[in-house]
């Protein structure tokens, strides 16, 4: 926009090129983001472990609702633990070699990531029943929620692993190849 309020016929972006080519700043920001991400996972893991041991030690608060919370916390702990394993073991060489153990680590990470969502779904089912069918919570059983939280994600991840094995068997099953939608096998149920 010019000083007289009209638009120029052509924009002058020559002053922006220096900003676009500042690679050092980009690398530094990336490293800071990686450190913040790692610290966030560490803090989360400490808080989750404290909560886990509180549920373990305080037997007086054990009821179905708290057992569901405890399993959700356990799912988050296992997901964070596999995240740390991924961060420590997945070097570019391992990533490109596509060895079986790195594919198992990826499958474990995705399984525990899925269990987080299914345990949250279990929490929602319990709360819905407690609110809508107030006097029916005594009919709910622990095994129902264990099936929702731990069992349902397993065949989903097995189906995803079979799809990856046949259609996208590269780079330790991380990332997506154009036109291959196998990751939606496990991401779809989490989105719903």
Short mmCIF file of N, CA and C in Angstrom, two decimals:
data_model
loop_
_atom_site.label_atom_id
_atom_site.label_comp_id
_atom_site.label_asym_id
_atom_site.label_seq_id
_atom_site.Cartn_x
_atom_site.Cartn_y
_atom_site.Cartn_z
N UNK A 1 0.85 -1.17 0.00
CA UNK A 1 0.00 0.00 0.00
C UNK A 1 0.90 1.23 0.00
N UNK A 2 0.65 2.11 -0.94
CA UNK A 2 1.47 3.31 -1.07
C UNK A 2 0.97 4.40 -0.12
N UNK A 3 1.75 5.49 -0.03
CA UNK A 3 1.42 6.58 0.88
C UNK A 3 0.11 7.28 0.52
N UNK A 4 -0.24 7.28 -0.78
CA UNK A 4 -1.48 7.95 -1.19
C UNK A 4 -2.71 7.04 -1.08
N UNK A 5 -2.56 5.82 -0.54
CA UNK A 5 -3.68 4.92 -0.33
C UNK A 5 -3.97 3.97 -1.47
N UNK A 6 -3.16 3.98 -2.51
CA UNK A 6 -3.35 3.04 -3.62
C UNK A 6 -2.35 1.89 -3.50
N UNK A 7 -2.66 0.81 -4.22
CA UNK A 7 -1.79 -0.37 -4.19
C UNK A 7 -0.74 -0.28 -5.28
N UNK A 8 0.46 -0.73 -4.98
CA UNK A 8 1.51 -0.80 -5.99
C UNK A 8 1.19 -1.93 -6.95
N UNK A 9 1.66 -1.79 -8.21
CA UNK A 9 1.40 -2.83 -9.20
C UNK A 9 2.17 -4.11 -8.88
N UNK A 10 3.33 -3.96 -8.27
CA UNK A 10 4.15 -5.12 -7.95
C UNK A 10 4.73 -4.93 -6.55
N UNK A 11 4.68 -5.99 -5.74
CA UNK A 11 5.22 -5.91 -4.38
C UNK A 11 6.73 -6.04 -4.38
N UNK A 12 7.39 -5.34 -3.47
CA UNK A 12 8.84 -5.40 -3.33
C UNK A 12 9.17 -6.22 -2.09
N UNK A 13 9.58 -7.45 -2.32
CA UNK A 13 9.89 -8.34 -1.21
C UNK A 13 11.39 -8.56 -1.05
N UNK A 14 12.20 -7.71 -1.64
CA UNK A 14 13.65 -7.90 -1.58
C UNK A 14 14.19 -7.79 -0.15
N UNK A 15 13.52 -7.04 0.70
CA UNK A 15 13.97 -6.90 2.09
C UNK A 15 13.66 -8.17 2.91
N UNK A 16 12.76 -9.00 2.42
CA UNK A 16 12.36 -10.20 3.17
C UNK A 16 13.32 -11.36 2.96
N UNK A 17 14.14 -11.33 1.90
CA UNK A 17 15.02 -12.45 1.59
C UNK A 17 16.01 -12.73 2.71
N UNK A 18 16.50 -11.71 3.34
CA UNK A 18 17.46 -11.91 4.43
C UNK A 18 16.82 -12.68 5.58
N UNK A 19 15.58 -12.42 5.84
CA UNK A 19 14.86 -13.12 6.92
C UNK A 19 14.63 -14.58 6.54
N UNK A 20 14.30 -14.82 5.28
CA UNK A 20 14.02 -16.19 4.84
C UNK A 20 15.27 -17.07 4.84
N UNK A 21 16.44 -16.49 4.65
CA UNK A 21 17.66 -17.28 4.55
C UNK A 21 18.46 -17.33 5.85
N UNK A 22 17.86 -16.98 6.93
CA UNK A 22 18.53 -17.02 8.23
C UNK A 22 18.46 -18.44 8.79
N UNK A 23 19.41 -19.30 8.40
CA UNK A 23 19.37 -20.71 8.80
C UNK A 23 19.84 -20.93 10.23
N UNK A 24 20.81 -20.15 10.69
CA UNK A 24 21.31 -20.35 12.05
C UNK A 24 20.21 -20.16 13.08
N UNK A 25 19.43 -19.12 12.89
CA UNK A 25 18.34 -18.87 13.82
C UNK A 25 17.32 -20.00 13.79
N UNK A 26 17.03 -20.54 12.61
CA UNK A 26 16.09 -21.65 12.49
C UNK A 26 16.58 -22.89 13.21
N UNK A 27 17.88 -23.21 13.07
CA UNK A 27 18.43 -24.38 13.75
C UNK A 27 18.41 -24.19 15.25
N UNK A 28 18.71 -22.97 15.70
CA UNK A 28 18.71 -22.70 17.14
C UNK A 28 17.29 -22.84 17.69
N UNK A 29 16.31 -22.30 16.98
CA UNK A 29 14.92 -22.42 17.42
C UNK A 29 14.48 -23.88 17.46
N UNK A 30 14.93 -24.66 16.48
CA UNK A 30 14.58 -26.08 16.46
C UNK A 30 15.17 -26.79 17.68
N UNK A 31 16.43 -26.51 18.00
CA UNK A 31 17.07 -27.14 19.16
C UNK A 31 16.37 -26.74 20.46
N UNK A 32 15.97 -25.48 20.56
CA UNK A 32 15.25 -25.03 21.76
C UNK A 32 13.90 -25.75 21.85
N UNK A 33 13.21 -25.90 20.73
CA UNK A 33 11.93 -26.62 20.73
C UNK A 33 12.12 -28.08 21.14
N UNK A 34 13.19 -28.71 20.68
CA UNK A 34 13.48 -30.11 21.06
C UNK A 34 13.72 -30.21 22.55
N UNK A 35 14.49 -29.27 23.11
CA UNK A 35 14.78 -29.27 24.55
C UNK A 35 13.50 -29.06 25.35
N UNK A 36 12.67 -28.11 24.94
CA UNK A 36 11.41 -27.85 25.64
C UNK A 36 10.51 -29.08 25.58
N UNK A 37 10.45 -29.73 24.42
CA UNK A 37 9.65 -30.95 24.26
C UNK A 37 10.15 -32.04 25.20
N UNK A 38 11.46 -32.24 25.26
CA UNK A 38 12.03 -33.27 26.13
C UNK A 38 11.77 -32.95 27.60
N UNK A 39 11.95 -31.69 28.00
CA UNK A 39 11.68 -31.30 29.39
C UNK A 39 10.21 -31.47 29.73
N UNK A 40 9.34 -31.13 28.81
CA UNK A 40 7.90 -31.32 29.04
C UNK A 40 7.55 -32.78 29.26
N UNK A 41 8.15 -33.67 28.47
CA UNK A 41 7.91 -35.10 28.67
C UNK A 41 8.48 -35.57 30.01
N UNK A 42 9.64 -35.03 30.41
CA UNK A 42 10.22 -35.42 31.71
C UNK A 42 9.33 -34.98 32.87
N UNK A 43 8.87 -33.74 32.83
CA UNK A 43 7.99 -33.22 33.89
C UNK A 43 6.69 -34.02 33.93
N UNK A 44 6.14 -34.30 32.76
CA UNK A 44 4.91 -35.10 32.68
C UNK A 44 5.12 -36.48 33.27
N UNK A 45 6.26 -37.10 32.96
CA UNK A 45 6.54 -38.44 33.47
C UNK A 45 6.67 -38.44 34.98
N UNK A 46 7.33 -37.45 35.55
CA UNK A 46 7.47 -37.36 37.01
C UNK A 46 6.09 -37.22 37.66
N UNK A 47 5.26 -36.32 37.13
CA UNK A 47 3.92 -36.12 37.69
C UNK A 47 3.07 -37.39 37.57
N UNK A 48 3.18 -38.07 36.43
CA UNK A 48 2.41 -39.30 36.24
C UNK A 48 2.87 -40.40 37.19
N UNK A 49 4.18 -40.51 37.40
CA UNK A 49 4.70 -41.52 38.33
C UNK A 49 4.26 -41.24 39.76
N UNK A 50 4.24 -39.97 40.15
CA UNK A 50 3.75 -39.61 41.49
C UNK A 50 2.29 -40.02 41.63
N UNK A 51 1.47 -39.69 40.63
CA UNK A 51 0.05 -40.06 40.67
C UNK A 51 -0.12 -41.58 40.69
N UNK A 52 0.69 -42.29 39.90
CA UNK A 52 0.60 -43.75 39.86
C UNK A 52 0.88 -44.34 41.24
N UNK A 53 1.94 -43.87 41.90
CA UNK A 53 2.29 -44.42 43.21
C UNK A 53 1.31 -44.00 44.30
N UNK A 54 0.68 -42.85 44.14
CA UNK A 54 -0.38 -42.48 45.08
C UNK A 54 -1.56 -43.44 44.97
N UNK A 55 -1.97 -43.76 43.75
CA UNK A 55 -3.05 -44.74 43.56
C UNK A 55 -2.63 -46.11 44.07
N UNK A 56 -1.35 -46.45 43.91
CA UNK A 56 -0.86 -47.75 44.37
C UNK A 56 -0.87 -47.84 45.89
N UNK A 57 -0.46 -46.77 46.57
CA UNK A 57 -0.33 -46.80 48.03
C UNK A 57 -1.64 -46.56 48.76
N UNK A 58 -2.52 -45.75 48.21
CA UNK A 58 -3.76 -45.40 48.90
C UNK A 58 -4.87 -46.38 48.52
N UNK A 59 -4.90 -47.50 49.19
CA UNK A 59 -5.90 -48.53 48.89
C UNK A 59 -7.31 -48.09 49.26
N UNK A 60 -7.42 -47.14 50.16
CA UNK A 60 -8.75 -46.71 50.62
C UNK A 60 -9.54 -45.98 49.53
N UNK A 61 -8.87 -45.47 48.52
CA UNK A 61 -9.58 -44.73 47.47
C UNK A 61 -9.87 -45.59 46.24
N UNK A 62 -9.62 -46.89 46.34
CA UNK A 62 -9.84 -47.76 45.18
C UNK A 62 -11.33 -48.02 44.97
N UNK A 63 -11.80 -47.51 43.87
CA UNK A 63 -13.16 -47.78 43.40
C UNK A 63 -13.06 -47.83 41.88
N UNK A 64 -14.14 -48.17 41.21
CA UNK A 64 -14.09 -48.32 39.76
C UNK A 64 -13.62 -47.03 39.08
N UNK A 65 -14.13 -45.91 39.52
CA UNK A 65 -13.76 -44.62 38.92
C UNK A 65 -12.26 -44.38 39.03
N UNK A 66 -11.68 -44.65 40.21
CA UNK A 66 -10.25 -44.43 40.40
C UNK A 66 -9.41 -45.50 39.72
N UNK A 67 -9.94 -46.69 39.57
CA UNK A 67 -9.22 -47.73 38.81
C UNK A 67 -9.13 -47.31 37.34
N UNK A 68 -10.19 -46.71 36.83
CA UNK A 68 -10.16 -46.20 35.45
C UNK A 68 -9.11 -45.09 35.34
N UNK A 69 -9.09 -44.16 36.31
CA UNK A 69 -8.07 -43.10 36.32
C UNK A 69 -6.67 -43.70 36.36
N UNK A 70 -6.49 -44.71 37.21
CA UNK A 70 -5.19 -45.34 37.38
C UNK A 70 -4.71 -45.98 36.07
N UNK A 71 -5.62 -46.62 35.36
CA UNK A 71 -5.26 -47.21 34.08
C UNK A 71 -4.95 -46.15 33.03
N UNK A 72 -5.68 -45.04 33.05
CA UNK A 72 -5.37 -43.94 32.14
C UNK A 72 -3.98 -43.40 32.43
N UNK A 73 -3.65 -43.23 33.69
CA UNK A 73 -2.31 -42.77 34.08
C UNK A 73 -1.25 -43.76 33.61
N UNK A 74 -1.53 -45.05 33.79
CA UNK A 74 -0.60 -46.09 33.34
C UNK A 74 -0.40 -46.02 31.83
N UNK A 75 -1.47 -45.81 31.08
CA UNK A 75 -1.36 -45.70 29.63
C UNK A 75 -0.50 -44.50 29.25
N UNK A 76 -0.67 -43.37 29.94
CA UNK A 76 0.17 -42.20 29.67
C UNK A 76 1.63 -42.47 30.02
N UNK A 77 1.88 -43.16 31.12
CA UNK A 77 3.26 -43.50 31.50
C UNK A 77 3.91 -44.37 30.43
N UNK A 78 3.19 -45.39 29.97
CA UNK A 78 3.74 -46.29 28.96
C UNK A 78 3.95 -45.59 27.63
N UNK A 79 3.07 -44.68 27.29
CA UNK A 79 3.25 -43.90 26.06
C UNK A 79 4.47 -43.00 26.17
N UNK A 80 4.64 -42.33 27.32
CA UNK A 80 5.83 -41.50 27.52
C UNK A 80 7.10 -42.33 27.52
N UNK A 81 7.05 -43.51 28.14
CA UNK A 81 8.23 -44.38 28.18
C UNK A 81 8.63 -44.80 26.76
N UNK A 82 7.65 -45.16 25.93
CA UNK A 82 7.99 -45.53 24.56
C UNK A 82 8.45 -44.31 23.75
N UNK A 83 7.95 -43.12 24.09
CA UNK A 83 8.44 -41.90 23.43
C UNK A 83 9.92 -41.72 23.73
N UNK A 84 10.32 -41.91 25.00
CA UNK A 84 11.73 -41.80 25.35
C UNK A 84 12.56 -42.85 24.62
N UNK A 85 12.05 -44.07 24.52
CA UNK A 85 12.76 -45.12 23.79
C UNK A 85 12.94 -44.74 22.32
N UNK A 86 11.89 -44.20 21.71
CA UNK A 86 11.98 -43.75 20.32
C UNK A 86 13.05 -42.67 20.19
N UNK A 87 13.06 -41.70 21.10
CA UNK A 87 14.02 -40.60 21.02
C UNK A 87 15.45 -41.08 21.18
N UNK A 88 15.67 -42.09 22.03
CA UNK A 88 17.03 -42.55 22.30
C UNK A 88 17.54 -43.57 21.29
N UNK A 89 16.66 -44.26 20.60
CA UNK A 89 17.11 -45.35 19.73
C UNK A 89 16.98 -45.07 18.24
N UNK A 90 16.15 -44.15 17.85
CA UNK A 90 15.89 -43.95 16.42
C UNK A 90 16.85 -42.94 15.80
N UNK A 91 18.06 -43.38 15.53
CA UNK A 91 19.01 -42.54 14.80
C UNK A 91 18.66 -42.60 13.31
N UNK A 92 19.19 -41.68 12.51
CA UNK A 92 18.89 -41.74 11.07
C UNK A 92 19.31 -43.06 10.43
N UNK A 93 20.42 -43.65 10.91
CA UNK A 93 20.87 -44.93 10.35
C UNK A 93 19.86 -46.04 10.64
N UNK A 94 19.39 -46.09 11.89
CA UNK A 94 18.39 -47.10 12.28
C UNK A 94 17.10 -46.87 11.51
N UNK A 95 16.72 -45.61 11.40
CA UNK A 95 15.48 -45.23 10.71
C UNK A 95 15.50 -45.73 9.27
N UNK A 96 16.63 -45.58 8.60
CA UNK A 96 16.74 -46.00 7.20
C UNK A 96 16.89 -47.52 7.07
N UNK A 97 17.50 -48.17 8.08
CA UNK A 97 17.74 -49.62 7.98
C UNK A 97 16.45 -50.43 8.11
N UNK A 98 15.47 -49.89 8.81
CA UNK A 98 14.15 -50.52 8.94
C UNK A 98 14.23 -51.91 9.58
N UNK A 99 15.09 -52.05 10.60
CA UNK A 99 15.23 -53.34 11.28
C UNK A 99 13.96 -53.65 12.07
N UNK A 100 13.77 -54.92 12.38
CA UNK A 100 12.51 -55.35 12.99
C UNK A 100 12.27 -54.72 14.36
N UNK A 101 13.33 -54.56 15.16
CA UNK A 101 13.12 -54.01 16.51
C UNK A 101 12.64 -52.56 16.44
N UNK A 102 13.09 -51.80 15.45
CA UNK A 102 12.63 -50.41 15.37
C UNK A 102 11.16 -50.35 14.94
N UNK A 103 10.73 -51.32 14.12
CA UNK A 103 9.31 -51.39 13.75
C UNK A 103 8.46 -51.79 14.95
N UNK A 104 9.00 -52.68 15.80
CA UNK A 104 8.29 -53.06 17.03
C UNK A 104 8.18 -51.88 18.00
N UNK A 105 9.24 -51.08 18.08
CA UNK A 105 9.20 -49.88 18.94
C UNK A 105 8.13 -48.92 18.42
N UNK A 106 8.08 -48.72 17.11
CA UNK A 106 7.05 -47.85 16.53
C UNK A 106 5.65 -48.40 16.78
N UNK A 107 5.48 -49.71 16.61
CA UNK A 107 4.17 -50.32 16.86
C UNK A 107 3.79 -50.18 18.33
N UNK A 108 4.75 -50.36 19.25
CA UNK A 108 4.47 -50.19 20.69
C UNK A 108 4.07 -48.75 20.99
N UNK A 109 4.81 -47.81 20.42
CA UNK A 109 4.49 -46.39 20.63
C UNK A 109 3.06 -46.10 20.16
N UNK A 110 2.71 -46.57 18.97
CA UNK A 110 1.37 -46.32 18.45
C UNK A 110 0.29 -47.04 19.25
N UNK A 111 0.61 -48.24 19.76
CA UNK A 111 -0.35 -48.97 20.61
C UNK A 111 -0.64 -48.17 21.88
N UNK A 112 0.42 -47.73 22.57
CA UNK A 112 0.20 -46.99 23.81
C UNK A 112 -0.43 -45.62 23.55
N UNK A 113 -0.13 -45.04 22.40
CA UNK A 113 -0.78 -43.78 22.03
C UNK A 113 -2.29 -44.02 21.85
N UNK A 114 -2.64 -45.13 21.23
CA UNK A 114 -4.06 -45.48 21.05
C UNK A 114 -4.74 -45.78 22.38
N UNK A 115 -4.02 -46.48 23.28
CA UNK A 115 -4.64 -46.80 24.58
C UNK A 115 -4.99 -45.53 25.34
N UNK A 116 -4.20 -44.47 25.17
CA UNK A 116 -4.54 -43.20 25.83
C UNK A 116 -5.94 -42.76 25.43
N UNK A 117 -6.23 -42.81 24.15
CA UNK A 117 -7.52 -42.35 23.66
C UNK A 117 -8.65 -43.29 24.09
N UNK A 118 -8.38 -44.58 24.09
CA UNK A 118 -9.43 -45.52 24.49
C UNK A 118 -9.70 -45.46 25.98
N UNK A 119 -8.67 -45.18 26.80
CA UNK A 119 -8.93 -44.99 28.23
C UNK A 119 -9.69 -43.69 28.48
N UNK A 120 -9.40 -42.66 27.69
CA UNK A 120 -10.20 -41.43 27.81
C UNK A 120 -11.65 -41.69 27.41
N UNK A 121 -11.84 -42.53 26.40
CA UNK A 121 -13.19 -42.93 26.01
C UNK A 121 -13.87 -43.68 27.15
N UNK A 122 -13.13 -44.57 27.81
CA UNK A 122 -13.66 -45.29 28.97
C UNK A 122 -14.05 -44.35 30.09
N UNK A 123 -13.21 -43.33 30.33
CA UNK A 123 -13.55 -42.31 31.33
C UNK A 123 -14.87 -41.63 30.96
N UNK A 124 -15.00 -41.29 29.69
CA UNK A 124 -16.23 -40.64 29.23
C UNK A 124 -17.44 -41.53 29.37
N UNK A 125 -17.29 -42.81 29.06
CA UNK A 125 -18.40 -43.76 29.22
C UNK A 125 -18.83 -43.85 30.67
N UNK A 126 -17.85 -43.91 31.57
CA UNK A 126 -18.18 -44.00 32.99
C UNK A 126 -18.91 -42.73 33.44
N UNK A 127 -18.38 -41.56 33.07
CA UNK A 127 -19.02 -40.30 33.47
C UNK A 127 -20.42 -40.17 32.87
N UNK A 128 -20.58 -40.58 31.62
CA UNK A 128 -21.90 -40.53 30.99
C UNK A 128 -22.89 -41.40 31.76
N UNK A 129 -22.46 -42.61 32.10
CA UNK A 129 -23.34 -43.52 32.84
C UNK A 129 -23.65 -42.94 34.22
N UNK A 130 -22.66 -42.35 34.87
CA UNK A 130 -22.87 -41.78 36.20
C UNK A 130 -23.84 -40.61 36.18
N UNK A 131 -23.85 -39.85 35.08
CA UNK A 131 -24.73 -38.68 35.00
C UNK A 131 -26.11 -39.06 34.48
N UNK A 132 -26.16 -39.81 33.40
CA UNK A 132 -27.44 -40.12 32.75
C UNK A 132 -28.18 -41.24 33.47
N UNK A 133 -27.47 -42.27 33.84
CA UNK A 133 -28.08 -43.42 34.52
C UNK A 133 -27.50 -43.48 35.94
N UNK A 134 -27.85 -42.53 36.75
CA UNK A 134 -27.23 -42.31 38.05
C UNK A 134 -27.11 -43.56 38.90
N UNK A 135 -28.12 -44.36 38.96
CA UNK A 135 -28.11 -45.52 39.85
C UNK A 135 -27.67 -46.80 39.15
N UNK A 136 -27.07 -46.66 37.97
CA UNK A 136 -26.65 -47.85 37.21
C UNK A 136 -25.15 -48.07 37.23
N UNK A 137 -24.39 -47.22 37.90
CA UNK A 137 -22.94 -47.40 37.89
C UNK A 137 -22.51 -48.68 38.60
N UNK A 138 -23.35 -49.20 39.49
CA UNK A 138 -23.01 -50.45 40.16
C UNK A 138 -23.05 -51.65 39.21
N UNK A 139 -23.68 -51.48 38.04
CA UNK A 139 -23.73 -52.55 37.05
C UNK A 139 -22.48 -52.58 36.18
N UNK A 140 -21.69 -51.52 36.22
CA UNK A 140 -20.46 -51.46 35.43
C UNK A 140 -19.40 -52.33 36.08
N UNK A 141 -18.61 -53.01 35.26
CA UNK A 141 -17.58 -53.90 35.76
C UNK A 141 -16.21 -53.45 35.25
N UNK A 142 -15.20 -53.76 36.04
CA UNK A 142 -13.83 -53.39 35.70
C UNK A 142 -13.40 -54.01 34.37
N UNK A 143 -13.78 -55.25 34.11
CA UNK A 143 -13.34 -55.94 32.89
C UNK A 143 -13.84 -55.23 31.63
N UNK A 144 -14.99 -54.56 31.71
CA UNK A 144 -15.51 -53.83 30.56
C UNK A 144 -14.55 -52.72 30.15
N UNK A 145 -14.07 -52.00 31.16
CA UNK A 145 -13.18 -50.88 30.88
C UNK A 145 -11.79 -51.36 30.49
N UNK A 146 -11.36 -52.48 31.05
CA UNK A 146 -10.07 -53.05 30.66
C UNK A 146 -10.12 -53.47 29.19
N UNK A 147 -11.24 -54.03 28.77
CA UNK A 147 -11.40 -54.39 27.35
C UNK A 147 -11.37 -53.15 26.46
N UNK A 148 -12.06 -52.10 26.90
CA UNK A 148 -12.07 -50.86 26.11
C UNK A 148 -10.66 -50.27 26.04
N UNK A 149 -10.00 -50.15 27.18
CA UNK A 149 -8.72 -49.44 27.24
C UNK A 149 -7.52 -50.19 26.73
N UNK A 150 -7.42 -51.49 27.04
CA UNK A 150 -6.22 -52.24 26.68
C UNK A 150 -6.44 -53.20 25.52
N UNK A 151 -7.63 -53.76 25.38
CA UNK A 151 -7.84 -54.82 24.38
C UNK A 151 -8.24 -54.29 23.00
N UNK A 152 -9.14 -53.33 22.94
CA UNK A 152 -9.61 -52.83 21.63
C UNK A 152 -8.47 -52.24 20.80
N UNK A 153 -7.53 -51.48 21.38
CA UNK A 153 -6.44 -50.95 20.55
C UNK A 153 -5.53 -52.02 19.93
N UNK A 154 -5.44 -53.19 20.57
CA UNK A 154 -4.51 -54.22 20.08
C UNK A 154 -4.82 -54.69 18.66
N UNK A 155 -6.04 -55.14 18.34
CA UNK A 155 -6.29 -55.56 16.95
C UNK A 155 -6.18 -54.41 15.96
N UNK A 156 -6.44 -53.20 16.41
CA UNK A 156 -6.30 -52.04 15.53
C UNK A 156 -4.83 -51.87 15.14
N UNK A 157 -3.93 -51.97 16.12
CA UNK A 157 -2.51 -51.83 15.85
C UNK A 157 -1.99 -53.02 15.04
N UNK A 158 -2.50 -54.21 15.29
CA UNK A 158 -2.11 -55.37 14.48
C UNK A 158 -2.51 -55.15 13.03
N UNK A 159 -3.72 -54.66 12.79
CA UNK A 159 -4.17 -54.37 11.42
C UNK A 159 -3.29 -53.30 10.79
N UNK A 160 -2.95 -52.26 11.56
CA UNK A 160 -2.06 -51.21 11.07
C UNK A 160 -0.69 -51.79 10.71
N UNK A 161 -0.14 -52.65 11.58
CA UNK A 161 1.18 -53.24 11.33
C UNK A 161 1.17 -54.11 10.07
N UNK A 162 0.10 -54.86 9.86
CA UNK A 162 -0.01 -55.67 8.65
C UNK A 162 -0.07 -54.77 7.42
N UNK A 163 -0.84 -53.68 7.51
CA UNK A 163 -0.91 -52.72 6.41
C UNK A 163 0.44 -52.09 6.12
N UNK A 164 1.16 -51.71 7.17
CA UNK A 164 2.49 -51.12 7.00
C UNK A 164 3.45 -52.14 6.38
N UNK A 165 3.37 -53.38 6.85
CA UNK A 165 4.27 -54.43 6.36
C UNK A 165 4.10 -54.65 4.86
N UNK A 166 2.87 -54.62 4.38
CA UNK A 166 2.61 -54.90 2.97
C UNK A 166 2.63 -53.67 2.06
N UNK A 167 2.30 -52.49 2.59
CA UNK A 167 2.15 -51.34 1.71
C UNK A 167 3.13 -50.20 1.98
N UNK A 168 3.76 -50.17 3.14
CA UNK A 168 4.62 -49.03 3.48
C UNK A 168 5.74 -49.49 4.42
N UNK A 169 6.44 -50.54 4.04
CA UNK A 169 7.44 -51.16 4.91
C UNK A 169 8.80 -50.48 4.76
N UNK A 170 8.90 -49.27 5.28
CA UNK A 170 10.16 -48.54 5.22
C UNK A 170 10.24 -47.55 6.37
N UNK A 171 11.45 -47.11 6.66
CA UNK A 171 11.73 -46.07 7.66
C UNK A 171 11.10 -46.37 9.02
N UNK A 172 11.23 -47.61 9.46
CA UNK A 172 10.72 -48.04 10.78
C UNK A 172 9.24 -47.72 10.97
N UNK A 173 8.51 -47.64 9.90
CA UNK A 173 7.08 -47.39 9.89
C UNK A 173 6.71 -46.00 10.41
N UNK A 174 7.69 -45.10 10.44
CA UNK A 174 7.39 -43.70 10.77
C UNK A 174 7.13 -42.95 9.47
N UNK A 175 6.23 -42.01 9.53
CA UNK A 175 5.95 -41.19 8.37
C UNK A 175 4.98 -41.85 7.40
N UNK A 176 4.66 -41.09 6.36
CA UNK A 176 3.69 -41.56 5.38
C UNK A 176 4.28 -41.43 3.98
N UNK A 177 3.95 -42.38 3.15
CA UNK A 177 4.29 -42.31 1.74
C UNK A 177 3.07 -41.76 1.01
N UNK A 178 3.30 -40.98 -0.02
CA UNK A 178 2.19 -40.38 -0.76
C UNK A 178 1.27 -41.45 -1.32
N UNK A 179 -0.01 -41.30 -1.12
CA UNK A 179 -1.00 -42.23 -1.64
C UNK A 179 -1.23 -43.46 -0.80
N UNK A 180 -0.50 -43.62 0.31
CA UNK A 180 -0.66 -44.78 1.20
C UNK A 180 -1.29 -44.26 2.49
N UNK A 181 -2.41 -44.84 2.87
CA UNK A 181 -3.18 -44.32 4.00
C UNK A 181 -3.27 -45.30 5.16
N UNK A 182 -2.25 -46.13 5.34
CA UNK A 182 -2.30 -47.15 6.40
C UNK A 182 -2.34 -46.54 7.79
N UNK A 183 -1.76 -45.37 7.98
CA UNK A 183 -1.76 -44.76 9.31
C UNK A 183 -3.17 -44.41 9.79
N UNK A 184 -4.10 -44.26 8.87
CA UNK A 184 -5.47 -43.96 9.27
C UNK A 184 -6.16 -45.16 9.93
N UNK A 185 -5.56 -46.35 9.80
CA UNK A 185 -6.13 -47.53 10.46
C UNK A 185 -6.15 -47.32 11.97
N UNK A 186 -5.07 -46.75 12.52
CA UNK A 186 -5.07 -46.51 13.97
C UNK A 186 -5.44 -45.07 14.31
N UNK A 187 -5.21 -44.14 13.40
CA UNK A 187 -5.55 -42.75 13.69
C UNK A 187 -7.05 -42.49 13.59
N UNK A 188 -7.73 -43.20 12.71
CA UNK A 188 -9.17 -43.02 12.53
C UNK A 188 -9.96 -43.25 13.81
N UNK A 189 -9.78 -44.40 14.48
CA UNK A 189 -10.50 -44.61 15.74
C UNK A 189 -10.16 -43.58 16.82
N UNK A 190 -8.92 -43.08 16.81
CA UNK A 190 -8.56 -42.05 17.80
C UNK A 190 -9.26 -40.74 17.49
N UNK A 191 -9.43 -40.44 16.22
CA UNK A 191 -10.12 -39.20 15.84
C UNK A 191 -11.59 -39.26 16.22
N UNK A 192 -12.19 -40.44 16.03
CA UNK A 192 -13.61 -40.59 16.36
C UNK A 192 -13.81 -40.52 17.85
#
